[in-house]
Coordinates of C-alpha atoms in Angstrom, one line a residue:
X6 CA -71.4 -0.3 75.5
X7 CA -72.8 -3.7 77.0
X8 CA -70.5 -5.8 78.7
X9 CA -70.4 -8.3 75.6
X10 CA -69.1 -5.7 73.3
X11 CA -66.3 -4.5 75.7
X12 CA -65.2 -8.3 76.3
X13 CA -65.3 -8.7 72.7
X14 CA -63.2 -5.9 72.1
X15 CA -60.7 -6.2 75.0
X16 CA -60.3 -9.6 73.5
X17 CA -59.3 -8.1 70.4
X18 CA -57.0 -5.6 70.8
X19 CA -53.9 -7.5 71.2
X20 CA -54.9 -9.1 67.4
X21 CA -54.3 -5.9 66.0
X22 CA -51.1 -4.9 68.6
X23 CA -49.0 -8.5 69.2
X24 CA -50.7 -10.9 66.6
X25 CA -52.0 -11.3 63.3
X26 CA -55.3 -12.8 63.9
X27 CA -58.1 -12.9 61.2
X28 CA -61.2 -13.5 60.4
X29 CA -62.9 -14.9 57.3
X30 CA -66.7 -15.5 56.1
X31 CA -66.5 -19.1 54.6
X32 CA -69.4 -21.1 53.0
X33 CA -69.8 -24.3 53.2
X34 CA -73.0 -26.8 52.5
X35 CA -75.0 -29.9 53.1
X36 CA -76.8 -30.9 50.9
X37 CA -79.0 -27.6 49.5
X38 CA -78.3 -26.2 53.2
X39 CA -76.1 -23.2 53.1
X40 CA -74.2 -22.9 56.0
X41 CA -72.4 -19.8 57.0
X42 CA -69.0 -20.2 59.0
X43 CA -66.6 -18.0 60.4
X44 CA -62.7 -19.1 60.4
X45 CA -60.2 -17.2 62.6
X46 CA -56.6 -18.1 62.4
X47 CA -53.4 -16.2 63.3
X48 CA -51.2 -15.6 59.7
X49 CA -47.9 -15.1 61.3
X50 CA -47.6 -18.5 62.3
X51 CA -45.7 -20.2 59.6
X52 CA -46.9 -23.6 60.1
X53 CA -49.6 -26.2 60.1
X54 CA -51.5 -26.2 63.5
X55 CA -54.5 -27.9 65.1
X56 CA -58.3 -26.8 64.0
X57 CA -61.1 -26.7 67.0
X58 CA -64.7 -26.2 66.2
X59 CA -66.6 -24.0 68.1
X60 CA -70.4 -25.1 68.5
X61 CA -72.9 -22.0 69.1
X62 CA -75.7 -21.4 71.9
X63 CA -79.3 -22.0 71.0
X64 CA -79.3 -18.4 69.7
X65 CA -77.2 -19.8 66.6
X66 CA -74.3 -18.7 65.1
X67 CA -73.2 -15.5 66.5
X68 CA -70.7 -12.9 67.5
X69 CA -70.3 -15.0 71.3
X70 CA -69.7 -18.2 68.7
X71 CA -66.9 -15.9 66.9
X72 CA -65.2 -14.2 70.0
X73 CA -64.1 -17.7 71.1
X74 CA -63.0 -18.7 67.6
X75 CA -60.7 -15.5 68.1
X76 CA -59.6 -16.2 71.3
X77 CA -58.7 -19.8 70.2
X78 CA -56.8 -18.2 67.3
X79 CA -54.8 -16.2 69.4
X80 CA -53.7 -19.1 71.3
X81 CA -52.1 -20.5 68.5
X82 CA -54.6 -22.7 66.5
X83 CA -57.3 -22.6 63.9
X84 CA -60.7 -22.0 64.8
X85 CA -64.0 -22.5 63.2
X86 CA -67.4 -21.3 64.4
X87 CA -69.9 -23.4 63.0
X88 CA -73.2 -23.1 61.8
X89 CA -75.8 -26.1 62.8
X90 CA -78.8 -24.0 62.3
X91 CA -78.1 -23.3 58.2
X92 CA -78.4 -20.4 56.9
X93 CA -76.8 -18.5 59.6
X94 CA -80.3 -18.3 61.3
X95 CA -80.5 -16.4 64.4
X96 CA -83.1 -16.2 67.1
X97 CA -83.7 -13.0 69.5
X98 CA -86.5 -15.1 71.1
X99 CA -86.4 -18.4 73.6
X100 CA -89.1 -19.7 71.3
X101 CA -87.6 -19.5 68.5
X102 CA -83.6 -20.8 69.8
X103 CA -85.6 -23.7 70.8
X104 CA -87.6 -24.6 67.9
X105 CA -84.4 -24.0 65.8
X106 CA -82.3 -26.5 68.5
X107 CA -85.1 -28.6 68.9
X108 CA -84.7 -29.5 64.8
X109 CA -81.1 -30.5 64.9
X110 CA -81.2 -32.8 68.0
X111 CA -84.4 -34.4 66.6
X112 CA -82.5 -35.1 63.5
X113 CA -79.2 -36.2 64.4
X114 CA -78.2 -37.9 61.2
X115 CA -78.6 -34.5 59.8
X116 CA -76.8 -33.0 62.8
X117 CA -73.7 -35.1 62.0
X118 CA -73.8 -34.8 59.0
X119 CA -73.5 -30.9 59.3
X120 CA -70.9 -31.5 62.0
X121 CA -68.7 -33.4 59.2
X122 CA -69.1 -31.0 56.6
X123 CA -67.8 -28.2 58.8
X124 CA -65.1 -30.8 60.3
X125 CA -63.9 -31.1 56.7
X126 CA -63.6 -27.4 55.7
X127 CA -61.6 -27.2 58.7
X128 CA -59.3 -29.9 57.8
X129 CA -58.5 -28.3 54.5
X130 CA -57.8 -25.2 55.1
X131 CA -53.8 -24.1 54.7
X132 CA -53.2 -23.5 58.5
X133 CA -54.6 -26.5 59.7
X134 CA -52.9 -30.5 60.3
X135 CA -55.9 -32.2 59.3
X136 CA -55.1 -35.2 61.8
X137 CA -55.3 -32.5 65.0
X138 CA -59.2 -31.4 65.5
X139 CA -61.0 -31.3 68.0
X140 CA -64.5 -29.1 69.4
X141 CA -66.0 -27.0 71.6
X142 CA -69.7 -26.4 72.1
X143 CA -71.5 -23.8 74.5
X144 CA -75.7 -24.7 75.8
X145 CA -76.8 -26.5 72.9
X146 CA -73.4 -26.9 71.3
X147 CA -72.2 -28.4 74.7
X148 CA -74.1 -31.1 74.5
X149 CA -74.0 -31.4 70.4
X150 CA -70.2 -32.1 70.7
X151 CA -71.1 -34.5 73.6
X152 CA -73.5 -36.3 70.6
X153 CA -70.5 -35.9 68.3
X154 CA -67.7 -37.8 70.4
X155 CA -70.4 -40.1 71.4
X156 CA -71.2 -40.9 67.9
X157 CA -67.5 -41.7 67.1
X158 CA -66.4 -38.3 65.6
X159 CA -62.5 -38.4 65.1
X160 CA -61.7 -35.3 67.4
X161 CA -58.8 -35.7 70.1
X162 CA -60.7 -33.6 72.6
X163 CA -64.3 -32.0 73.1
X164 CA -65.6 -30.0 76.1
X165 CA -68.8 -28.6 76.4
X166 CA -69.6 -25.3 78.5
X167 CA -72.7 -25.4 80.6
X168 CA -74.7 -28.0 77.8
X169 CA -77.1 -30.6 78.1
X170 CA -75.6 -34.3 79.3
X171 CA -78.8 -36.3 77.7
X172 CA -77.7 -38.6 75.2
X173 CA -79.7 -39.6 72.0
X174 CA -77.2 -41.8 71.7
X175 CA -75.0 -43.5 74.8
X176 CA -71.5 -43.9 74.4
X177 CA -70.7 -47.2 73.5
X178 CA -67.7 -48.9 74.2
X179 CA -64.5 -48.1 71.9
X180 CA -66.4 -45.7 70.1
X181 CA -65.4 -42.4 71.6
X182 CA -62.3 -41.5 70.1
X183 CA -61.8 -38.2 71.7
X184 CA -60.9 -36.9 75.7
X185 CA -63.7 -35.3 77.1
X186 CA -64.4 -32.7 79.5
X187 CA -67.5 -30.9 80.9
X188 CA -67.9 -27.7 82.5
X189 CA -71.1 -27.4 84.4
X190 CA -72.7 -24.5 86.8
X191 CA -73.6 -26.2 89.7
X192 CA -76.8 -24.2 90.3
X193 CA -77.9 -24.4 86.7
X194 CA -81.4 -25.9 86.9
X195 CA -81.3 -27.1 83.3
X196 CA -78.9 -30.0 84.3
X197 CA -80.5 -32.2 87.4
X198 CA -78.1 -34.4 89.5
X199 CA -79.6 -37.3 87.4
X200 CA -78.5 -35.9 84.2
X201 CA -75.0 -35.8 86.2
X202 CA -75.2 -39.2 87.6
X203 CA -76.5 -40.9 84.0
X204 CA -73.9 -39.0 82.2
X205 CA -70.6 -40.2 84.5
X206 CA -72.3 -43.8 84.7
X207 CA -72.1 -43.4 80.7
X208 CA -68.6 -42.3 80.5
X209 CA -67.7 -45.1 83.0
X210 CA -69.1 -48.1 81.5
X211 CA -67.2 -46.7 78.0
X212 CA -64.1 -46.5 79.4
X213 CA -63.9 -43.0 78.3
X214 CA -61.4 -40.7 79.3
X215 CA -63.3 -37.5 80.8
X216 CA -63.5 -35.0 83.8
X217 CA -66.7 -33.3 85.1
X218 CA -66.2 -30.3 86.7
X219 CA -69.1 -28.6 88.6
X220 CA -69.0 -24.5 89.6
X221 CA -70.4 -23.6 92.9
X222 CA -72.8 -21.1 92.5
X223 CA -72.5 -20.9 88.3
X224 CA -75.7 -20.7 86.6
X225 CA -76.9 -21.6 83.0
X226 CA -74.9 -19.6 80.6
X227 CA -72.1 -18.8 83.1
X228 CA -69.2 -18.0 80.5
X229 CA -71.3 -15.7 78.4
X230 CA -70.9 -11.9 79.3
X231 CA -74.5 -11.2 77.9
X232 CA -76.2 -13.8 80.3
X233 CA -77.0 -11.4 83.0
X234 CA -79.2 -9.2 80.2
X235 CA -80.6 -12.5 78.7
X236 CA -81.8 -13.6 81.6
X237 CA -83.8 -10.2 82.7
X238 CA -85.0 -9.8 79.4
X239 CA -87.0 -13.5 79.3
X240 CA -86.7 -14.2 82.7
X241 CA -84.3 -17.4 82.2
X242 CA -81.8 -18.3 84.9
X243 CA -78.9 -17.3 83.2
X244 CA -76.1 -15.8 84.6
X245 CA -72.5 -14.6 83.9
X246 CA -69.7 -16.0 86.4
X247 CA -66.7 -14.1 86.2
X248 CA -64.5 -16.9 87.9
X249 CA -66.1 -20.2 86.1
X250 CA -65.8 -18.8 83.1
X251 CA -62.2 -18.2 83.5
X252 CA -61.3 -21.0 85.6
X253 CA -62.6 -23.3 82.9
X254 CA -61.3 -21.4 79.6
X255 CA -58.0 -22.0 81.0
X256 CA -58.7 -25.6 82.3
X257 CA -59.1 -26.0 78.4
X258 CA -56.1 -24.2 77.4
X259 CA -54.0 -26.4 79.8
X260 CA -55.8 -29.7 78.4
X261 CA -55.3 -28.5 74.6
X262 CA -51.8 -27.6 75.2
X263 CA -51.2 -30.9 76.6
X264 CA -52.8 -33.2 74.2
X265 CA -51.3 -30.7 71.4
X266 CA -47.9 -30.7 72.8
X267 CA -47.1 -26.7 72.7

């Protein structure tokens, strides 16, 4: 058993023991796109609570995508693990998670649109206070939820985990609704200290409210459990950090909790 699969199911053992966490296939669609979801709640929890969207890697919507749509559920709120690819299109090859990411952040129109589509089915599902959403993104979804809040999405907080900082679209002023926060490896060499500088600059000059934290010694990929075999397979600098990832999973939980008053 890879160390993926025994993270996923440590995660999951207290769902069956302590909780009653599920998962569901949904479906929803823009335009002719068919876009496959996954929706984790926890049913014993009698009331209406916040909905997060979780943004996938490059690879596309997948079971790392899920895992923290579970975790998310067991802390209490809705989670949605979205699809931005359609289709539920995967890629087991750098060429083809870029071609597929490349498509979406050269169309963001389309990109948003998708974004608001899964936003919606989110907001109307039984478990969920439509007026409490906010997203998460990891690599590519990092910096898509980045593009999101910057285009004036209507979420109450996004972070992104190890993702791009480049904007298509700067931040303007009064348009970012939402609290942001980035998580960055410090020695991931897909994000130069320019990309740094021109992001903070950006979050200055639009008075948003944000925090960058950087991770000594993190790589590209840190919070993924499968980085360290990614990376030898294709020779990437990707790497799993046991400390960043947790350090910054519960730097999220403390900022959620906070905005969400629990």
């Amino acid at each position: 058993m890879n160390r993926f699969a025994m993270a996923v199911l440590l995660c999951c053992i207290p769902f069956t023991a302590m909780s009653a966490v599920v998962g569901e296939e949904v479906v929803y669609r823009h335009g002719d796109t068919r876009m496959n979801g996954y929706l984790a709640y926890d049913d014993a929890i009698g009331k209406k609570r916040p909905g997060i969207l979780v943004v996938h890697e490059w690879w596309g919507h997948n079971a790392y995508a899920r895992s923290r749509a579970e975790q998310l559920a067991a802390m209490g709120y809705t989670a949605l693990a979205v699809d931005m690819y359609g289709e539920g299109k995967q890629a087991d090859h750098p060429k083809d998670a870029g071609r597929f990411a490349g498509e979406v952040k050269n169309n963001m129109e389309t990109a948003g649109a998708r974004f608001q589509a899964a936003t919606e089915l989110l907001q109307n599902h039984k478990t969920v206070a439509r007026n409490d959403i906010s997203a998460i993104g990891y690599c590519f979804g990092g910096g898509m939820v980045l593009e999101m809040a910057r285009r004036g999405h209507d979420l109450d907080l996004v972070a992104s985990f190890h993702g791009s900082l480049p904007a298509s679209t700067p931040a303007a002023k009064g348009t970012v609704k939402a609290e942001v926060m980035v998580f960055n490896g410090a020695d991931d060499p897909f994000v130069k200290q320019e990309h740094i500088e021109a992001f903070m600059a950006e979050m200055d000059r639009a008075e948003v409210k944000y925090s960058f934290t950087n991770y000594p010694g993190a790589k590209h990929s840190f919070t993924n459990p499968e980085a360290d075999d990614f990376g030898k397979k294709f020779d990437l600098p990707l790497q799993y950090d046991a400390m960043a990832d947790k350090q910054s999973w519960g730097a999220l939980s403390k900022a959620l909790d906070a905005i969400y008053a629990k």
